[in-house]
Amino acid sequence: MSRLFTLAFLAQSLRIALPYLAASMGGIWSERAGVPNVALEGTILVSALGAVAGTTATGSPWIGLVIGLCSGALLQAIHALAVLRGGADAIVSGLALNLFAAGGTRFLLRAFYDSSSNSPSIPGLGPSASSILATTLLDPTSWLVVLAAAGTTLGLARTRFGLRVRAVGEHPVAAASVGVPVLATRVRAVVLAGAVAGLAGIWLAFDQHQFSSGMSGGRGFIALAIVVISGWRPLPAVGFALLFGTAEAAQIALQDQKVVAHQVIQALPYVITLVALAGWVRRARPPAALGKS
Amino acid sequence: MNRRWSLLLAAILSIIAFELAVLAWGETPWSIAKQLFAGTWGTRYGAGQVLFKSTSIALAGIAAQIALRAGLFHLGIEGCIAVSALSVGAIGATLPQTIPRLVAWPLLALIAAIAGALWTLPAGILRARFGAHEVISGIMLNKIAGATVSYALVRGLAEKASVHTRPLPRGALLTRFSALPGSAANVAIVVAVFAVLSVAWVSRRTVFGRELRSIGASESASRATGIGVSGRMIQVLALSGALAGLCALNDVMGYKGYAEEGLGIGVGFTGLAAALLAGDSAVGLFVAALFFGTLSQGALSINARIPMEIVDVLSAIVLLLVAVAPKLASYFESPQSPRVAGEKAK
């Protein structure tokens, strides 16, 4: 068990938690505005490819970062357009966008790099140090994720925009009656969600120094689980992201000892979500107008 | 009428999107479309493969359709297929080698249906008792099903030194069609057709079906008129899971001959897409299942010239356009009711 009390273990937990953190913060922005969002998985994928394509095209990871953010925001802008203007069901739109992202990124992977599995390798933003702790802590992208989490927590609770987002998510008619532009606020929140969730994809791309087919690997769904378990609140979401990161890191560290099967850890977030849905936390209540127009 | 127009509009826009994507790749759309057709309906093998894939899609589609009738998005279909496939594979492998078909087929079909139905119970109970959205619990149950199947195979259900269960006895294998040589098309297609037609009959001609529609239209009104909404929700999700479970007949008994990880991945989603395309109609569901079956088989035949993922992109666009089509189509109609500002707060 001593393997669990090392700095490397801490770093590994953090590494796994960061993409969950970013994606769940994105999910919170969208869902608190009343727009259900199952397209986090697709958002991670497109922004990861955006970041890699931007980097290989220009040679600058910083430009890659910006393009990655824009790709995520763009995918979610389609979601906003389809749901808020087109009258599409948010679940249908989200599922379609996940399929669109999965197919589209593989299509572009072949178009850009003539490969069906992965892109050429790219430099990330962080230094290439030997320890995981150093690469994780010195990577500016990691700090952007932390910033996004802090920004979501404070922004949702303390800013005018955050208040408006919560208002249109709880009671759009009341919000409209006091002059809050409901549609515009929702569109902005969803596009912002795309950029924030996109950070998860960018982080993955820079961490692995490449784009590989289907690299989101279900993280968008874990993030969705985190959003639900945390009761659509940012701070508990941070806690659950760290918890799931630590659990996975522990499973990797203790792999050869076969303490727990990796499938058990894999299923853990989903099982907790089911329990949470049964009213485990009374306050875990969705925004009142979630999915209603 | 409106629905027909909006589907036509969605079809036209989808074709335009397809042509643009093909042109961007530097190929000619017409010749790609011809090759896609030649690789599917052009040969007996291709046609058989389309029928094989459409069988699963139709079963998943009817599972999604009956739940949609009660206003429920059953996203857990994929998990039901995975668990049913494993149950059929694991239990089927223990049957004696000499078991006659007339015993093995119905027995395993029953097991498939029961396994699928049981797997929906958490979602059904959570929805009925706690009002938890079935979409979230469905997604979670899919993920849990994947992990469970993987765990069960690793811990003993798999044949030694392999990743799948022991092969089924001969009597448990479904007959394939000799007219479609080499393809996996099998008699499960009869089960699919029968399932779609009988569910259509149930939902139109029985009290159960009538109550489902009522719940789909308004949950609170149904409750007020004395319909046991909670019970009906659990029942319809279980029925949906049972129908989805029948996919195991096609995949395990008709095609593989054993169960493994990843069976049914993507089929649940395609089935939902087919159900959304088909709306209320049983005939529409057959057409939609054949459409998606053709696309997924055709993808393989065009892959040498254009990445086959274009088909996924196309399916996604079709689905998105069908979802927004009613609103789009309404812009083309003559404006009859002027919109009142703030009439519908958005």
PDB file of C-alpha atoms in Angstrom, chain B residues 87-311:
ATOM      1  CA  SER B  87     -26.399 -14.520 -20.881  1.00  0.00           C
ATOM      2  CA  VAL B  88     -27.256 -16.328 -24.106  1.00  0.00           C
ATOM      3  CA  GLY B  89     -23.599 -17.141 -24.746  1.00  0.00           C
ATOM      4  CA  ALA B  90     -22.865 -18.342 -21.222  1.00  0.00           C
ATOM      5  CA  ILE B  91     -26.053 -20.338 -20.671  1.00  0.00           C
ATOM      6  CA  GLY B  92     -26.178 -21.579 -24.256  1.00  0.00           C
ATOM      7  CA  ALA B  93     -22.698 -23.027 -23.966  1.00  0.00           C
ATOM      8  CA  THR B  94     -23.794 -25.256 -21.083  1.00  0.00           C
ATOM      9  CA  LEU B  95     -26.588 -26.882 -23.106  1.00  0.00           C
ATOM     10  CA  PRO B  96     -25.947 -30.481 -24.237  1.00  0.00           C
ATOM     11  CA  GLN B  97     -24.441 -30.870 -27.692  1.00  0.00           C
ATOM     12  CA  THR B  98     -27.414 -32.889 -28.900  1.00  0.00           C
ATOM     13  CA  ILE B  99     -30.105 -30.405 -27.920  1.00  0.00           C
ATOM     14  CA  PRO B 100     -32.774 -30.102 -30.616  1.00  0.00           C
ATOM     15  CA  ARG B 101     -33.437 -26.710 -32.169  1.00  0.00           C
ATOM     16  CA  LEU B 102     -37.050 -26.657 -31.111  1.00  0.00           C
ATOM     17  CA  VAL B 103     -35.902 -26.656 -27.499  1.00  0.00           C
ATOM     18  CA  ALA B 104     -32.783 -24.512 -27.779  1.00  0.00           C
ATOM     19  CA  TRP B 105     -34.179 -21.657 -29.852  1.00  0.00           C
ATOM     20  CA  PRO B 106     -37.176 -20.721 -27.693  1.00  0.00           C
ATOM     21  CA  LEU B 107     -35.240 -21.337 -24.497  1.00  0.00           C
ATOM     22  CA  LEU B 108     -32.399 -19.012 -25.459  1.00  0.00           C
ATOM     23  CA  ALA B 109     -34.797 -16.427 -26.882  1.00  0.00           C
ATOM     24  CA  LEU B 110     -36.569 -16.403 -23.540  1.00  0.00           C
ATOM     25  CA  ILE B 111     -33.259 -15.995 -21.719  1.00  0.00           C
ATOM     26  CA  ALA B 112     -32.289 -13.121 -24.020  1.00  0.00           C
ATOM     27  CA  ALA B 113     -35.570 -11.340 -23.397  1.00  0.00           C
ATOM     28  CA  ILE B 114     -35.485 -11.871 -19.636  1.00  0.00           C
ATOM     29  CA  ALA B 115     -31.884 -10.679 -19.334  1.00  0.00           C
ATOM     30  CA  GLY B 116     -32.626  -7.544 -21.339  1.00  0.00           C
ATOM     31  CA  ALA B 117     -35.762  -6.818 -19.343  1.00  0.00           C
ATOM     32  CA  LEU B 118     -34.060  -7.280 -15.980  1.00  0.00           C
ATOM     33  CA  TRP B 119     -31.232  -4.929 -16.958  1.00  0.00           C
ATOM     34  CA  THR B 120     -33.703  -2.060 -17.393  1.00  0.00           C
ATOM     35  CA  LEU B 121     -35.185  -2.444 -13.913  1.00  0.00           C
ATOM     36  CA  PRO B 122     -32.879   0.108 -12.211  1.00  0.00           C
ATOM     37  CA  ALA B 123     -33.722   2.685 -14.871  1.00  0.00           C
ATOM     38  CA  GLY B 124     -37.426   1.893 -14.667  1.00  0.00           C
ATOM     39  CA  ILE B 125     -37.594   2.030 -10.885  1.00  0.00           C
ATOM     40  CA  LEU B 126     -35.489   5.191 -10.709  1.00  0.00           C
ATOM     41  CA  ARG B 127     -37.737   6.886 -13.246  1.00  0.00           C
ATOM     42  CA  ALA B 128     -41.013   5.729 -11.725  1.00  0.00           C
ATOM     43  CA  ARG B 129     -40.178   6.152  -8.046  1.00  0.00           C
ATOM     44  CA  PHE B 130     -37.712   9.039  -7.995  1.00  0.00           C
ATOM     45  CA  GLY B 131     -38.347  10.825 -11.280  1.00  0.00           C
ATOM     46  CA  ALA B 132     -34.695  10.349 -12.250  1.00  0.00           C
ATOM     47  CA  HIS B 133     -34.238  11.001 -15.942  1.00  0.00           C
ATOM     48  CA  GLU B 134     -34.053   7.706 -17.862  1.00  0.00           C
ATOM     49  CA  VAL B 135     -31.463   9.185 -20.229  1.00  0.00           C
ATOM     50  CA  ILE B 136     -28.879   9.561 -17.494  1.00  0.00           C
ATOM     51  CA  SER B 137     -29.592   6.190 -15.892  1.00  0.00           C
ATOM     52  CA  GLY B 138     -29.608   4.568 -19.350  1.00  0.00           C
ATOM     53  CA  ILE B 139     -26.157   5.903 -20.179  1.00  0.00           C
ATOM     54  CA  MET B 140     -24.864   4.805 -16.764  1.00  0.00           C
ATOM     55  CA  LEU B 141     -26.373   1.313 -17.156  1.00  0.00           C
ATOM     56  CA  ASN B 142     -24.700   0.960 -20.572  1.00  0.00           C
ATOM     57  CA  LYS B 143     -21.329   1.711 -19.044  1.00  0.00           C
ATOM     58  CA  ILE B 144     -21.965  -0.616 -16.122  1.00  0.00           C
ATOM     59  CA  ALA B 145     -23.062  -3.355 -18.554  1.00  0.00           C
ATOM     60  CA  GLY B 146     -19.814  -2.998 -20.498  1.00  0.00           C
ATOM     61  CA  ALA B 147     -17.747  -3.312 -17.328  1.00  0.00           C
ATOM     62  CA  THR B 148     -19.862  -6.219 -16.043  1.00  0.00           C
ATOM     63  CA  VAL B 149     -19.548  -8.204 -19.262  1.00  0.00           C
ATOM     64  CA  SER B 150     -15.813  -7.595 -19.354  1.00  0.00           C
ATOM     65  CA  TYR B 151     -15.463  -8.615 -15.699  1.00  0.00           C
ATOM     66  CA  ALA B 152     -17.569 -11.752 -16.113  1.00  0.00           C
ATOM     67  CA  LEU B 153     -15.582 -12.865 -19.147  1.00  0.00           C
ATOM     68  CA  VAL B 154     -12.236 -12.325 -17.448  1.00  0.00           C
ATOM     69  CA  ARG B 155     -13.378 -14.031 -14.260  1.00  0.00           C
ATOM     70  CA  GLY B 156     -14.373 -17.350 -15.686  1.00  0.00           C
ATOM     71  CA  LEU B 157     -17.081 -17.125 -18.297  1.00  0.00           C
ATOM     72  CA  ALA B 158     -14.629 -16.934 -21.174  1.00  0.00           C
ATOM     73  CA  GLU B 159     -13.128 -20.030 -22.713  1.00  0.00           C
ATOM     74  CA  LYS B 160      -9.505 -20.560 -21.656  1.00  0.00           C
ATOM     75  CA  ALA B 161      -6.987 -18.382 -23.499  1.00  0.00           C
ATOM     76  CA  SER B 162      -9.706 -16.509 -25.360  1.00  0.00           C
ATOM     77  CA  VAL B 163     -11.914 -13.481 -24.877  1.00  0.00           C
ATOM     78  CA  HIS B 164     -15.227 -15.104 -25.690  1.00  0.00           C
ATOM     79  CA  THR B 165     -17.538 -17.723 -24.192  1.00  0.00           C
ATOM     80  CA  ARG B 166     -17.427 -21.366 -25.254  1.00  0.00           C
ATOM     81  CA  PRO B 167     -19.191 -21.986 -28.578  1.00  0.00           C
ATOM     82  CA  LEU B 168     -22.891 -22.778 -28.602  1.00  0.00           C
ATOM     83  CA  PRO B 169     -24.031 -26.317 -29.449  1.00  0.00           C
ATOM     84  CA  ARG B 170     -25.105 -26.847 -33.059  1.00  0.00           C
ATOM     85  CA  GLY B 171     -28.763 -26.971 -32.164  1.00  0.00           C
ATOM     86  CA  ALA B 172     -28.619 -23.461 -30.714  1.00  0.00           C
ATOM     87  CA  LEU B 173     -27.308 -21.884 -33.909  1.00  0.00           C
ATOM     88  CA  LEU B 174     -29.854 -20.134 -36.094  1.00  0.00           C
ATOM     89  CA  THR B 175     -30.214 -21.209 -39.702  1.00  0.00           C
ATOM     90  CA  ARG B 176     -28.629 -18.944 -42.286  1.00  0.00           C
ATOM     91  CA  PHE B 177     -30.096 -18.320 -45.715  1.00  0.00           C
ATOM     92  CA  SER B 178     -28.423 -20.387 -48.419  1.00  0.00           C
ATOM     93  CA  ALA B 179     -29.714 -17.938 -51.024  1.00  0.00           C
ATOM     94  CA  LEU B 180     -27.406 -15.283 -49.565  1.00  0.00           C
ATOM     95  CA  PRO B 181     -24.106 -17.168 -49.491  1.00  0.00           C
ATOM     96  CA  GLY B 182     -21.373 -16.028 -47.136  1.00  0.00           C
ATOM     97  CA  SER B 183     -23.516 -13.446 -45.391  1.00  0.00           C
ATOM     98  CA  ALA B 184     -24.585 -13.614 -41.769  1.00  0.00           C
ATOM     99  CA  ALA B 185     -28.285 -13.110 -42.557  1.00  0.00           C
ATOM    100  CA  ASN B 186     -30.262 -15.633 -40.522  1.00  0.00           C
ATOM    101  CA  VAL B 187     -33.756 -16.485 -39.379  1.00  0.00           C
ATOM    102  CA  ALA B 188     -33.559 -13.880 -36.597  1.00  0.00           C
ATOM    103  CA  ILE B 189     -34.922 -11.553 -39.257  1.00  0.00           C
ATOM    104  CA  VAL B 190     -38.255 -13.357 -38.886  1.00  0.00           C
ATOM    105  CA  VAL B 191     -38.164 -12.638 -35.163  1.00  0.00           C
ATOM    106  CA  ALA B 192     -37.439  -8.964 -35.866  1.00  0.00           C
ATOM    107  CA  VAL B 193     -40.307  -8.600 -38.338  1.00  0.00           C
ATOM    108  CA  PHE B 194     -42.672 -10.397 -35.992  1.00  0.00           C
ATOM    109  CA  ALA B 195     -41.529  -8.260 -33.040  1.00  0.00           C
ATOM    110  CA  VAL B 196     -42.027  -4.994 -34.908  1.00  0.00           C
ATOM    111  CA  LEU B 197     -45.476  -5.968 -36.174  1.00  0.00           C
ATOM    112  CA  SER B 198     -46.727  -7.326 -32.879  1.00  0.00           C
ATOM    113  CA  VAL B 199     -45.506  -4.309 -30.916  1.00  0.00           C
ATOM    114  CA  ALA B 200     -47.222  -2.062 -33.439  1.00  0.00           C
ATOM    115  CA  TRP B 201     -50.395  -4.056 -32.867  1.00  0.00           C
ATOM    116  CA  VAL B 202     -50.042  -3.878 -29.083  1.00  0.00           C
ATOM    117  CA  SER B 203     -49.530  -0.153 -29.093  1.00  0.00           C
ATOM    118  CA  ARG B 204     -52.500   0.491 -31.376  1.00  0.00           C
ATOM    119  CA  ARG B 205     -55.025  -2.094 -30.324  1.00  0.00           C
ATOM    120  CA  THR B 206     -54.601  -2.752 -26.616  1.00  0.00           C
ATOM    121  CA  VAL B 207     -55.330  -0.887 -23.425  1.00  0.00           C
ATOM    122  CA  PHE B 208     -51.652  -1.091 -22.550  1.00  0.00           C
ATOM    123  CA  GLY B 209     -50.691   0.669 -25.779  1.00  0.00           C
ATOM    124  CA  ARG B 210     -53.405   3.279 -25.337  1.00  0.00           C
ATOM    125  CA  GLU B 211     -52.159   4.027 -21.831  1.00  0.00           C
ATOM    126  CA  LEU B 212     -48.566   4.350 -23.057  1.00  0.00           C
ATOM    127  CA  ARG B 213     -49.642   6.979 -25.573  1.00  0.00           C
ATOM    128  CA  SER B 214     -51.548   8.780 -22.898  1.00  0.00           C
ATOM    129  CA  ILE B 215     -48.499   8.828 -20.623  1.00  0.00           C
ATOM    130  CA  GLY B 216     -46.384  10.067 -23.520  1.00  0.00           C
ATOM    131  CA  ALA B 217     -48.792  12.919 -24.122  1.00  0.00           C
ATOM    132  CA  SER B 218     -49.127  13.958 -20.505  1.00  0.00           C
ATOM    133  CA  GLU B 219     -47.873  12.208 -17.441  1.00  0.00           C
ATOM    134  CA  SER B 220     -49.933  14.220 -14.990  1.00  0.00           C
ATOM    135  CA  ALA B 221     -53.152  13.939 -16.977  1.00  0.00           C
ATOM    136  CA  SER B 222     -52.666  10.175 -17.211  1.00  0.00           C
ATOM    137  CA  ARG B 223     -52.154   9.966 -13.479  1.00  0.00           C
ATOM    138  CA  ALA B 224     -55.292  12.006 -12.904  1.00  0.00           C
ATOM    139  CA  THR B 225     -57.366   9.628 -15.036  1.00  0.00           C
ATOM    140  CA  GLY B 226     -56.216   6.717 -12.922  1.00  0.00           C
ATOM    141  CA  ILE B 227     -53.552   5.152 -15.110  1.00  0.00           C
ATOM    142  CA  GLY B 228     -50.852   3.432 -13.053  1.00  0.00           C
ATOM    143  CA  VAL B 229     -48.129   5.586 -14.542  1.00  0.00           C
ATOM    144  CA  SER B 230     -45.270   4.278 -12.391  1.00  0.00           C
ATOM    145  CA  GLY B 231     -46.053   0.650 -13.117  1.00  0.00           C
ATOM    146  CA  ARG B 232     -46.524   1.287 -16.820  1.00  0.00           C
ATOM    147  CA  MET B 233     -43.144   3.042 -17.031  1.00  0.00           C
ATOM    148  CA  ILE B 234     -41.334   0.139 -15.413  1.00  0.00           C
ATOM    149  CA  GLN B 235     -43.215  -2.278 -17.683  1.00  0.00           C
ATOM    150  CA  VAL B 236     -42.545  -0.418 -20.910  1.00  0.00           C
ATOM    151  CA  LEU B 237     -38.839  -0.099 -20.174  1.00  0.00           C
ATOM    152  CA  ALA B 238     -38.705  -3.815 -19.352  1.00  0.00           C
ATOM    153  CA  LEU B 239     -40.510  -4.607 -22.612  1.00  0.00           C
ATOM    154  CA  SER B 240     -38.063  -2.358 -24.418  1.00  0.00           C
ATOM    155  CA  GLY B 241     -35.151  -4.178 -22.775  1.00  0.00           C
ATOM    156  CA  ALA B 242     -36.621  -7.566 -23.693  1.00  0.00           C
ATOM    157  CA  LEU B 243     -36.935  -6.529 -27.340  1.00  0.00           C
ATOM    158  CA  ALA B 244     -33.385  -5.172 -27.315  1.00  0.00           C
ATOM    159  CA  GLY B 245     -32.221  -8.422 -25.754  1.00  0.00           C
ATOM    160  CA  LEU B 246     -33.507 -10.300 -28.806  1.00  0.00           C
ATOM    161  CA  CYS B 247     -30.570  -8.770 -30.714  1.00  0.00           C
ATOM    162  CA  ALA B 248     -28.556 -11.516 -29.024  1.00  0.00           C
ATOM    163  CA  LEU B 249     -30.372 -13.997 -31.274  1.00  0.00           C
ATOM    164  CA  ASN B 250     -29.008 -12.251 -34.333  1.00  0.00           C
ATOM    165  CA  ASP B 251     -25.512 -11.549 -33.008  1.00  0.00           C
ATOM    166  CA  VAL B 252     -24.774 -14.605 -30.870  1.00  0.00           C
ATOM    167  CA  MET B 253     -26.975 -17.417 -32.217  1.00  0.00           C
ATOM    168  CA  GLY B 254     -27.084 -16.217 -35.816  1.00  0.00           C
ATOM    169  CA  TYR B 255     -23.612 -14.840 -36.392  1.00  0.00           C
ATOM    170  CA  LYS B 256     -20.826 -15.375 -33.852  1.00  0.00           C
ATOM    171  CA  GLY B 257     -21.854 -18.617 -32.198  1.00  0.00           C
ATOM    172  CA  TYR B 258     -20.460 -17.278 -28.918  1.00  0.00           C
ATOM    173  CA  ALA B 259     -20.625 -14.106 -26.821  1.00  0.00           C
ATOM    174  CA  GLU B 260     -17.828 -11.585 -26.469  1.00  0.00           C
ATOM    175  CA  GLU B 261     -17.233  -8.012 -25.395  1.00  0.00           C
ATOM    176  CA  GLY B 262     -18.540  -5.171 -27.506  1.00  0.00           C
ATOM    177  CA  LEU B 263     -21.539  -6.911 -29.073  1.00  0.00           C
ATOM    178  CA  GLY B 264     -24.224  -4.385 -29.792  1.00  0.00           C
ATOM    179  CA  ILE B 265     -22.024  -1.315 -29.470  1.00  0.00           C
ATOM    180  CA  GLY B 266     -23.503   1.386 -31.643  1.00  0.00           C
ATOM    181  CA  VAL B 267     -26.622  -0.655 -32.439  1.00  0.00           C
ATOM    182  CA  GLY B 268     -28.544   0.829 -29.533  1.00  0.00           C
ATOM    183  CA  PHE B 269     -27.870   4.282 -30.838  1.00  0.00           C
ATOM    184  CA  THR B 270     -28.652   3.419 -34.457  1.00  0.00           C
ATOM    185  CA  GLY B 271     -31.882   1.802 -33.295  1.00  0.00           C
ATOM    186  CA  LEU B 272     -32.880   4.997 -31.509  1.00  0.00           C
ATOM    187  CA  ALA B 273     -32.022   6.960 -34.637  1.00  0.00           C
ATOM    188  CA  ALA B 274     -34.186   4.624 -36.719  1.00  0.00           C
ATOM    189  CA  ALA B 275     -37.063   5.000 -34.263  1.00  0.00           C
ATOM    190  CA  LEU B 276     -36.787   8.793 -34.364  1.00  0.00           C
ATOM    191  CA  LEU B 277     -36.791   8.695 -38.146  1.00  0.00           C
ATOM    192  CA  ALA B 278     -39.766   6.353 -38.256  1.00  0.00           C
ATOM    193  CA  GLY B 279     -41.902   8.247 -35.762  1.00  0.00           C
ATOM    194  CA  ASP B 280     -44.981   6.195 -34.956  1.00  0.00           C
ATOM    195  CA  SER B 281     -44.927   3.962 -37.990  1.00  0.00           C
ATOM    196  CA  ALA B 282     -43.979   0.274 -38.144  1.00  0.00           C
ATOM    197  CA  VAL B 283     -43.406   0.390 -41.898  1.00  0.00           C
ATOM    198  CA  GLY B 284     -41.274   3.481 -41.359  1.00  0.00           C
ATOM    199  CA  LEU B 285     -39.183   1.538 -38.883  1.00  0.00           C
ATOM    200  CA  PHE B 286     -38.458  -1.190 -41.462  1.00  0.00           C
ATOM    201  CA  VAL B 287     -37.454   1.445 -43.996  1.00  0.00           C
ATOM    202  CA  ALA B 288     -35.256   3.274 -41.480  1.00  0.00           C
ATOM    203  CA  ALA B 289     -33.613   0.017 -40.358  1.00  0.00           C
ATOM    204  CA  LEU B 290     -32.823  -0.906 -43.963  1.00  0.00           C
ATOM    205  CA  PHE B 291     -31.517   2.612 -44.565  1.00  0.00           C
ATOM    206  CA  PHE B 292     -29.078   2.505 -41.648  1.00  0.00           C
ATOM    207  CA  GLY B 293     -28.210  -1.126 -42.394  1.00  0.00           C
ATOM    208  CA  THR B 294     -27.367  -0.175 -45.975  1.00  0.00           C
ATOM    209  CA  LEU B 295     -25.266   2.761 -44.800  1.00  0.00           C
ATOM    210  CA  SER B 296     -23.263   0.717 -42.310  1.00  0.00           C
ATOM    211  CA  GLN B 297     -22.580  -2.106 -44.787  1.00  0.00           C
ATOM    212  CA  GLY B 298     -21.988   0.343 -47.647  1.00  0.00           C
ATOM    213  CA  ALA B 299     -19.381   2.145 -45.568  1.00  0.00           C
ATOM    214  CA  LEU B 300     -17.125  -0.898 -45.942  1.00  0.00           C
ATOM    215  CA  SER B 301     -17.390  -0.895 -49.710  1.00  0.00           C
ATOM    216  CA  ILE B 302     -16.412   2.743 -50.192  1.00  0.00           C
ATOM    217  CA  ASN B 303     -13.656   2.760 -47.578  1.00  0.00           C
ATOM    218  CA  ALA B 304     -10.879   2.387 -50.144  1.00  0.00           C
ATOM    219  CA  ARG B 305     -11.872   5.622 -51.845  1.00  0.00           C
ATOM    220  CA  ILE B 306     -13.172   7.757 -49.014  1.00  0.00           C
ATOM    221  CA  PRO B 307     -12.927   7.224 -45.237  1.00  0.00           C
ATOM    222  CA  MET B 308     -15.900   5.096 -44.188  1.00  0.00           C
ATOM    223  CA  GLU B 309     -16.468   7.430 -41.238  1.00  0.00           C
ATOM    224  CA  ILE B 310     -18.238   9.717 -43.674  1.00  0.00           C
ATOM    225  CA  VAL B 311     -21.205   7.425 -43.110  1.00  0.00           C
TER     226      VAL B 311
END
